[in-house]
CSV table of N, CA and C and ligand atoms in Angstrom, one decimal:
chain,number,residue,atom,x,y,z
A,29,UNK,N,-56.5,90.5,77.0
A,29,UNK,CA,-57.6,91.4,76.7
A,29,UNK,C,-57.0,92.8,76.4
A,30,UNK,N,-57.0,92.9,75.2
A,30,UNK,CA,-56.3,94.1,74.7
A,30,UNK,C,-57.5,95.6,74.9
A,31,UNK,N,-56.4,96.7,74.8
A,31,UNK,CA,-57.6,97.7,74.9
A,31,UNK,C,-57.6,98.3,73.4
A,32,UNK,N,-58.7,98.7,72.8
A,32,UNK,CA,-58.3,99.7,71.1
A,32,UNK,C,-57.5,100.4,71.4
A,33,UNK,N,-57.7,101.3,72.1
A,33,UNK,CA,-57.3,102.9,72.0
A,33,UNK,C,-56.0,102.9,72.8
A,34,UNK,N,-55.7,101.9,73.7
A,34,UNK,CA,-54.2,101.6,74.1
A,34,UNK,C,-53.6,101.1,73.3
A,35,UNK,N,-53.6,100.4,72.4
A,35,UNK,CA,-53.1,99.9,71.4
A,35,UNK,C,-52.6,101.0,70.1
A,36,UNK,N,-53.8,101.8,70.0
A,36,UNK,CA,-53.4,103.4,69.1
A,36,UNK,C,-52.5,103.8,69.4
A,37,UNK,N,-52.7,104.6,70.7
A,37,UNK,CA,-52.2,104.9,71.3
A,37,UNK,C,-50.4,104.8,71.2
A,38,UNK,N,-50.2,103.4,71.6
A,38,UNK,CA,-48.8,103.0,71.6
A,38,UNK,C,-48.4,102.5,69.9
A,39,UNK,N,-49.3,102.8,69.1
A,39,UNK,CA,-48.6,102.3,67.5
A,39,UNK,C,-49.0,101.2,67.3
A,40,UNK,N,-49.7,100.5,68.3
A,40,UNK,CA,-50.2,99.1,68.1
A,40,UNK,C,-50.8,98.5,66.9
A,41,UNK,N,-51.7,99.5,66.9
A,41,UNK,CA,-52.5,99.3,65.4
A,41,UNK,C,-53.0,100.8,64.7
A,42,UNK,N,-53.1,100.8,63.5
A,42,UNK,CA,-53.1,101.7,62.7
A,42,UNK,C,-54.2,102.7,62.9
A,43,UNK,N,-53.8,103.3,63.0
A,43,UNK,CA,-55.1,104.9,62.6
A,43,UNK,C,-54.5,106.3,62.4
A,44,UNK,N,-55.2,107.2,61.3
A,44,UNK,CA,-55.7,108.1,60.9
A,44,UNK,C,-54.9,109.5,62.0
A,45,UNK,N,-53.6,109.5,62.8
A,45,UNK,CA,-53.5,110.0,63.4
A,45,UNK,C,-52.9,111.5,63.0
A,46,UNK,N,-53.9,112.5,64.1
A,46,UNK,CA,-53.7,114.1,63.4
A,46,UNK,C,-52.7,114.8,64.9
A,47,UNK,N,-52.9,114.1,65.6
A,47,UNK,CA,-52.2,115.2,66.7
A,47,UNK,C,-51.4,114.0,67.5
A,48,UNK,N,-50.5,114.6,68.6
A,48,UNK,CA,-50.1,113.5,69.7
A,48,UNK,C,-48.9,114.5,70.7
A,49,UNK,N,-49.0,114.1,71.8
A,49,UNK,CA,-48.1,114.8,72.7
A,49,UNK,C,-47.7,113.7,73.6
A,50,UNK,N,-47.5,114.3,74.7
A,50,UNK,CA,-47.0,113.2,75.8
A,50,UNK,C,-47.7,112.9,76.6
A,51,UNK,N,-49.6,113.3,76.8
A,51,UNK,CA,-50.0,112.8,77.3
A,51,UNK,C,-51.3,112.0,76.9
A,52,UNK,N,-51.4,112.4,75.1
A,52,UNK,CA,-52.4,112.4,74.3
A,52,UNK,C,-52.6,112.1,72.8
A,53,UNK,N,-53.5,111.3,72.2
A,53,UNK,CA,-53.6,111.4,71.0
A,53,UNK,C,-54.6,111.6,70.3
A,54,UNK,N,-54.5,111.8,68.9
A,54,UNK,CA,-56.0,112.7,68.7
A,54,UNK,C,-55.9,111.7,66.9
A,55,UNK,N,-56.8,111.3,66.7
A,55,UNK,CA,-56.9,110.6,65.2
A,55,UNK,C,-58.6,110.8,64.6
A,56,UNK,N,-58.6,110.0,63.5
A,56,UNK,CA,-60.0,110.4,62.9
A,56,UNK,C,-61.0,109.1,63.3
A,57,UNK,N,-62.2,109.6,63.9
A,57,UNK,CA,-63.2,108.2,64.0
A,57,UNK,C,-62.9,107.4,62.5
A,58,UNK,N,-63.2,106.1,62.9
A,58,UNK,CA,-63.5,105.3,61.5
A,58,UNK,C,-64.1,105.2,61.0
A,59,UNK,N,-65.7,105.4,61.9
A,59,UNK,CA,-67.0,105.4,60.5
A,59,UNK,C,-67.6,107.0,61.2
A,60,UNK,N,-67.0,107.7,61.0
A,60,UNK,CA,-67.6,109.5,60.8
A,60,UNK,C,-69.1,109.8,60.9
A,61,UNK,N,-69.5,110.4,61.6
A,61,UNK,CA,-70.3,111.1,61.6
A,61,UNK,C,-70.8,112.0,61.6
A,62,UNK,N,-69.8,113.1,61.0
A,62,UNK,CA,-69.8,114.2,60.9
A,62,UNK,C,-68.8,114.8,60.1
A,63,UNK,N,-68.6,115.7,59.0
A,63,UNK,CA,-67.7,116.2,58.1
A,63,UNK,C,-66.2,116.3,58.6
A,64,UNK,N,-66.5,116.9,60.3
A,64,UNK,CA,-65.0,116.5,61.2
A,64,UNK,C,-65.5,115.9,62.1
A,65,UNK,N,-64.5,114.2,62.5
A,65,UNK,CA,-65.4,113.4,63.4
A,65,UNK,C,-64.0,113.0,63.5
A,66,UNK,N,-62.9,113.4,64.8
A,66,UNK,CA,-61.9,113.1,65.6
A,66,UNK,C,-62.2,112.5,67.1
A,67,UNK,N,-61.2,112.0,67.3
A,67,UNK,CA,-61.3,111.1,68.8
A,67,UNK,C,-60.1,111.9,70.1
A,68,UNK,N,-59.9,112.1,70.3
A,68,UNK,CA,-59.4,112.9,71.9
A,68,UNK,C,-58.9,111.5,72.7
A,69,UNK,N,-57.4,111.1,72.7
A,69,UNK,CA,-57.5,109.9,73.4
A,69,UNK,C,-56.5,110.3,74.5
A,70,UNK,N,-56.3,110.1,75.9
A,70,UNK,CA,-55.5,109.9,76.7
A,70,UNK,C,-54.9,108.9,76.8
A,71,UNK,N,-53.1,109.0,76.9
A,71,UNK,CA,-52.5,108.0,76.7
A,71,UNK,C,-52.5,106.8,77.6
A,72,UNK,N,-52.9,107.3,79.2
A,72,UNK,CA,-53.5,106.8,80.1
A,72,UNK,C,-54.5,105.8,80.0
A,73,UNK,N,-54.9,104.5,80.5
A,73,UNK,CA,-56.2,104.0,80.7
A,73,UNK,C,-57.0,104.5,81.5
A,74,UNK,N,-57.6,104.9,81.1
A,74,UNK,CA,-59.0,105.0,81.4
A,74,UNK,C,-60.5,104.6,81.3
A,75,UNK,N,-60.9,103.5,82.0
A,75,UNK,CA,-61.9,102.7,81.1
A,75,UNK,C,-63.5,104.0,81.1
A,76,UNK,N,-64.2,104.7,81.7
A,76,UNK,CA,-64.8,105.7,81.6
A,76,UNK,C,-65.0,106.6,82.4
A,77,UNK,N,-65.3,107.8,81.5
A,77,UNK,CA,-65.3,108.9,82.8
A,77,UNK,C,-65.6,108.8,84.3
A,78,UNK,N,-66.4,107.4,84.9
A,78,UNK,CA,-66.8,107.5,86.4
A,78,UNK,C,-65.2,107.4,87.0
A,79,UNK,N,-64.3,106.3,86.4
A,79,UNK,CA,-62.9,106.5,86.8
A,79,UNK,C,-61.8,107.4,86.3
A,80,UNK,N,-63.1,108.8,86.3
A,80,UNK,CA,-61.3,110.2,86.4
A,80,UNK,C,-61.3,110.5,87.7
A,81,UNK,N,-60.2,110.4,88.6
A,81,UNK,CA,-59.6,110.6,89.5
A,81,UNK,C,-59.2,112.1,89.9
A,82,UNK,N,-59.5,112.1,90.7
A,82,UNK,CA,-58.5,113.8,91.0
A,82,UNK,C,-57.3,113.9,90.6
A,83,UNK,N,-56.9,113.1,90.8
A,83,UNK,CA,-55.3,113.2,90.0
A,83,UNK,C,-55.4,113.3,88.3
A,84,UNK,N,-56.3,113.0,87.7
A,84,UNK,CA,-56.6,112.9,86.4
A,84,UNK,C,-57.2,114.1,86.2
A,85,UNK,N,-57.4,115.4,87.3
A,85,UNK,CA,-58.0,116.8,86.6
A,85,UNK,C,-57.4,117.6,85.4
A,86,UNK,N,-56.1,117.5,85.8
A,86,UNK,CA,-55.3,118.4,84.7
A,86,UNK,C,-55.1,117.6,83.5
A,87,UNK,N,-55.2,116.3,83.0
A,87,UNK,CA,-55.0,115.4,82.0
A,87,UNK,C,-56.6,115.8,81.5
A,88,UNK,N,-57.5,116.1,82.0
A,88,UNK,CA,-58.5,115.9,81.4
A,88,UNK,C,-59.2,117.1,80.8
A,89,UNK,N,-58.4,118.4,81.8
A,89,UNK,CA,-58.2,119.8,81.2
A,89,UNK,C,-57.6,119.7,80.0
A,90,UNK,N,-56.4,118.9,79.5
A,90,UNK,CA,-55.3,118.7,78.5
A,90,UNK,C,-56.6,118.4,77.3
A,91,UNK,N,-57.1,117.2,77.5
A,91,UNK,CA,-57.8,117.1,76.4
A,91,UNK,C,-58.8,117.6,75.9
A,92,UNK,N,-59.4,118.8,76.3
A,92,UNK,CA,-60.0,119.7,75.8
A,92,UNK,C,-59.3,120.5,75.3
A,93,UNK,N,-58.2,121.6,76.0
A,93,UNK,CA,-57.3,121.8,75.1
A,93,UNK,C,-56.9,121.4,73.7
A,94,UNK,N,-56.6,119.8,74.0
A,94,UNK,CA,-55.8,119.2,72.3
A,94,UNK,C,-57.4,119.6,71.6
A,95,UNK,N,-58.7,119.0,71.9
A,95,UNK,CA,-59.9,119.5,71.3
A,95,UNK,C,-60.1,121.1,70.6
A,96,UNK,N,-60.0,121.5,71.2
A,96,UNK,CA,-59.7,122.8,70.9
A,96,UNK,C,-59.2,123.7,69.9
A,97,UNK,N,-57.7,122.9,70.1
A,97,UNK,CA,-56.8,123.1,69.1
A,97,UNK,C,-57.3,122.7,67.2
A,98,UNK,N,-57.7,121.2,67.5
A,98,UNK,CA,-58.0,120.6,66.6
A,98,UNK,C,-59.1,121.2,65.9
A,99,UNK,N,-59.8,121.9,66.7
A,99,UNK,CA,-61.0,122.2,66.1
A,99,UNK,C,-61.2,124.1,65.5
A,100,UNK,N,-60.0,124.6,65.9
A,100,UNK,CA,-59.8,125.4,65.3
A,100,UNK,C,-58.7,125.0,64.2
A,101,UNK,N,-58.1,124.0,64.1
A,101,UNK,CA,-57.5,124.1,63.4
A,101,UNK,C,-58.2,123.1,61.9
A,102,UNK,N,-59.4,122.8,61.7
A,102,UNK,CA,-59.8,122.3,60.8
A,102,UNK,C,-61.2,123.1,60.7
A,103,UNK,N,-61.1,124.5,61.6
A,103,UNK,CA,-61.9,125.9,61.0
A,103,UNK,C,-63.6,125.5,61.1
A,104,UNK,N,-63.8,124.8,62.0
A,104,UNK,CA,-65.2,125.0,62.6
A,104,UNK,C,-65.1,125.2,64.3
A,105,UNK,N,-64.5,125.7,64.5
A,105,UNK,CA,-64.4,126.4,66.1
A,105,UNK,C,-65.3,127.6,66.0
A,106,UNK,N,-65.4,128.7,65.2
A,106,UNK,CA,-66.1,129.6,65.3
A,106,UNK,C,-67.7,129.2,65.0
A,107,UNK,N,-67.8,128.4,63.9
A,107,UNK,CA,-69.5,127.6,63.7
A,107,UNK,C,-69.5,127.0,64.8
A,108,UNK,N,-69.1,126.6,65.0
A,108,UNK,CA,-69.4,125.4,66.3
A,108,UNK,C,-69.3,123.9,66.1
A,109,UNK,N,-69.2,123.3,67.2
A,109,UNK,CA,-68.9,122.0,67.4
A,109,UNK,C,-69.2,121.2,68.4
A,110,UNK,N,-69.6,119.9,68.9
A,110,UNK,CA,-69.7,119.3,69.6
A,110,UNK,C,-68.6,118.5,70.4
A,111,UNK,N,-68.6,118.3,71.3
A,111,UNK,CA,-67.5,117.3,72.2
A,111,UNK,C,-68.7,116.4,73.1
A,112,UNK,N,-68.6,115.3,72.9
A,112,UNK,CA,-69.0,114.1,73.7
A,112,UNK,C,-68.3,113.4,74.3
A,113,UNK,N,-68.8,113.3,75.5
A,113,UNK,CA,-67.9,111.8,75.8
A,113,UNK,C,-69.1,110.7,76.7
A,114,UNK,N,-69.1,109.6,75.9
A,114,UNK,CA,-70.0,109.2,76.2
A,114,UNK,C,-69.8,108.0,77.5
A,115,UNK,N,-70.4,107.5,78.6
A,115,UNK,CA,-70.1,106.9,79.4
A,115,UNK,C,-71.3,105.5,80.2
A,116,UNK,N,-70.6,104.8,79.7
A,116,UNK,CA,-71.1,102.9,79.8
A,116,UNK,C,-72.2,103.0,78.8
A,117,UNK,N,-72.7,101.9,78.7
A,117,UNK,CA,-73.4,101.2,77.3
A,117,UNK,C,-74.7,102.0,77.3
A,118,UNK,N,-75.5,102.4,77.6
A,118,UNK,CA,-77.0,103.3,77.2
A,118,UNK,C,-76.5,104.2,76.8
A,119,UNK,N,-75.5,105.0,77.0
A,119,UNK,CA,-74.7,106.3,76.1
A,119,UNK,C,-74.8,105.9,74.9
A,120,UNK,N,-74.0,104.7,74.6
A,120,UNK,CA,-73.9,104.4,73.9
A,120,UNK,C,-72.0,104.1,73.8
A,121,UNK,N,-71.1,104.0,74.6
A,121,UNK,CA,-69.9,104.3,74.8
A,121,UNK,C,-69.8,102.7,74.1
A,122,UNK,N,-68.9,101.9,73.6
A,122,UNK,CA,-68.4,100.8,72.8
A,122,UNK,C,-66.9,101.0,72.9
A,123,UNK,N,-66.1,101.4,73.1
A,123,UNK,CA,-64.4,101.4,73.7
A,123,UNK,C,-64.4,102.1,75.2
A,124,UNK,N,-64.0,101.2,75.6
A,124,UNK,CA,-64.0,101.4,77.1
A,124,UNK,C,-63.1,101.7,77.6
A,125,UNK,N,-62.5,103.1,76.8
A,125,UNK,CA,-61.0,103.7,77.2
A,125,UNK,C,-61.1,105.4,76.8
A,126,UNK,N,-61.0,106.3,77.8
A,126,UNK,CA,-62.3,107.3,77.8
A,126,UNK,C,-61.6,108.2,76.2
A,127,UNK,N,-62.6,109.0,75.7
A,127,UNK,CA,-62.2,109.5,74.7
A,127,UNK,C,-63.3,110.6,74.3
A,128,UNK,N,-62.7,111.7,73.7
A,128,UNK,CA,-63.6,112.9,73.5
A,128,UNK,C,-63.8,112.8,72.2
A,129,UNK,N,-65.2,113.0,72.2
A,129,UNK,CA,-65.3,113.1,70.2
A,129,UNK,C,-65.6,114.7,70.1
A,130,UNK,N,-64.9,114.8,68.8
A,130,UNK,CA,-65.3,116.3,68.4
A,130,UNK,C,-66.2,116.1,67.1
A,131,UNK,N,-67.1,117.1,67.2
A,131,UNK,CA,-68.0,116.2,65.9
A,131,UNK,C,-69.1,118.3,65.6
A,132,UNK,N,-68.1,117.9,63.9
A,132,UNK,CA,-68.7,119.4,63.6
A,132,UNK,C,-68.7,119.3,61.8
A,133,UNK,N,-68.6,120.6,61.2
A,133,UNK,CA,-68.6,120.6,59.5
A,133,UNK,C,-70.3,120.9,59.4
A,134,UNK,N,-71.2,120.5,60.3
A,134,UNK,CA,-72.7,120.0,59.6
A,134,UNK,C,-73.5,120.6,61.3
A,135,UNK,N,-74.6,121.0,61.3
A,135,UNK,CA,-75.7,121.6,61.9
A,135,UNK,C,-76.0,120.1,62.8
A,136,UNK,N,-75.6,120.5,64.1
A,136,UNK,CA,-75.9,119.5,65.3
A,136,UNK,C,-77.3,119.5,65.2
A,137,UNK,N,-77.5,118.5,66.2
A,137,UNK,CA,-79.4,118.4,66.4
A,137,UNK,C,-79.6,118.5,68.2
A,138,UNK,N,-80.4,119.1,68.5
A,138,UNK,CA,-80.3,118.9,70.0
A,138,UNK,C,-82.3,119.0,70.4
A,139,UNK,N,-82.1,117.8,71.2
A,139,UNK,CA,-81.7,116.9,72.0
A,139,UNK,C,-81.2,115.6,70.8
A,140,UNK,N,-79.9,115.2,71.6
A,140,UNK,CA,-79.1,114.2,70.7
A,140,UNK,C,-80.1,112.5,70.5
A,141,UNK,N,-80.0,111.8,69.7
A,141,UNK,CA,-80.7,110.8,69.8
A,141,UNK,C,-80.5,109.8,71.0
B,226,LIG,P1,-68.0,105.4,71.8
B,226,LIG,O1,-69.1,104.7,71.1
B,226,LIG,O2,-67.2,104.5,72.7
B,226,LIG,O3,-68.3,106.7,72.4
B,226,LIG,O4,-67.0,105.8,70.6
B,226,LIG,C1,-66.1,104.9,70.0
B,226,LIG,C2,-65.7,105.4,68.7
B,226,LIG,O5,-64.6,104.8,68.2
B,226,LIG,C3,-66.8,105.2,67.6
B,226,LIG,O6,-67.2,106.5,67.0
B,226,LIG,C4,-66.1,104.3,66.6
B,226,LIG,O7,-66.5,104.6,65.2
B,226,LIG,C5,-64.7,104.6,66.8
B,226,LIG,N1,-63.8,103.4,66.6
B,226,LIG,C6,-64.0,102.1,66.9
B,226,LIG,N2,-63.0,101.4,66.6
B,226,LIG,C7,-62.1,102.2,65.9
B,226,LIG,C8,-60.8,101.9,65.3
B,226,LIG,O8,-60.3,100.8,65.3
B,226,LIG,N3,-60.2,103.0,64.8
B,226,LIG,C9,-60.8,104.3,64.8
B,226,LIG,N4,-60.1,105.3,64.3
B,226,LIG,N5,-61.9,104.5,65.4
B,226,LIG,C10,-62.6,103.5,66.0
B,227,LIG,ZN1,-56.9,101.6,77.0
């Protein structure tokens, strides 16, 4: 039972990747929903946010950081932008390996669907 985003992660299988460090990767969603629609992955497993650990505080500070970064650096940090992370299936979560979406370029809607 393979995981996606471990598999990215380690080069396993291909994706769209824009950032990476040593504790983190950052690539582009596959089907977009939004003008910039990037993924926030820790290199860690983590199946969803109920399992971040105290020990996982500063890894999980990190990935807002890399968020951050990314999002000033494709110039809608000052418009604004969203970060999700969605958790078990009524979310709507479908990879079960935790991951931050940044999702901007276009006029969010709130309350989200
Ligand atoms: P979730 O629904 O779990 O919050 O988000 C999973 C996201 O991963 C979705 O936005 C989906 O489009 C994206 N995704 C699923 N499979 C792949 C893949 O193989 N490659 C990439 N780059 N994104 C994927
Ligand atoms: Zn995984």
């Amino acid at each position: 039972m393979g995981c996606l985003f471990c598999e990215i992660a380690e080069k396993k299988r291909p994706a769209k990747l824009i950032y990476e460090d040593e504790l983190a990767v950052a690539f582009e969603d596959i089907n977009p929903q939004a003008p910039v629609h990037c993924l926030v992955v820790p290199k860690k497993h983590i199946s969803t946010s109920l399992e971040i650990g105290k020990e996982d505080n500063a890894l999980v500070g990190h990935l807002f950081q890399v968020a951050n970064k990314i999002a000033k650096d494709r110039g809608i940090a000052e418009r604004g932008f969203r970060l999700v992370m969605n958790c078990n299936p009524e979310s709507g979560q479908t990879v079960f390996h935790i991951h931050l979406h940044i999702l901007g370029g276009r006029i969010m809607h709130w309350p989200p669907g």
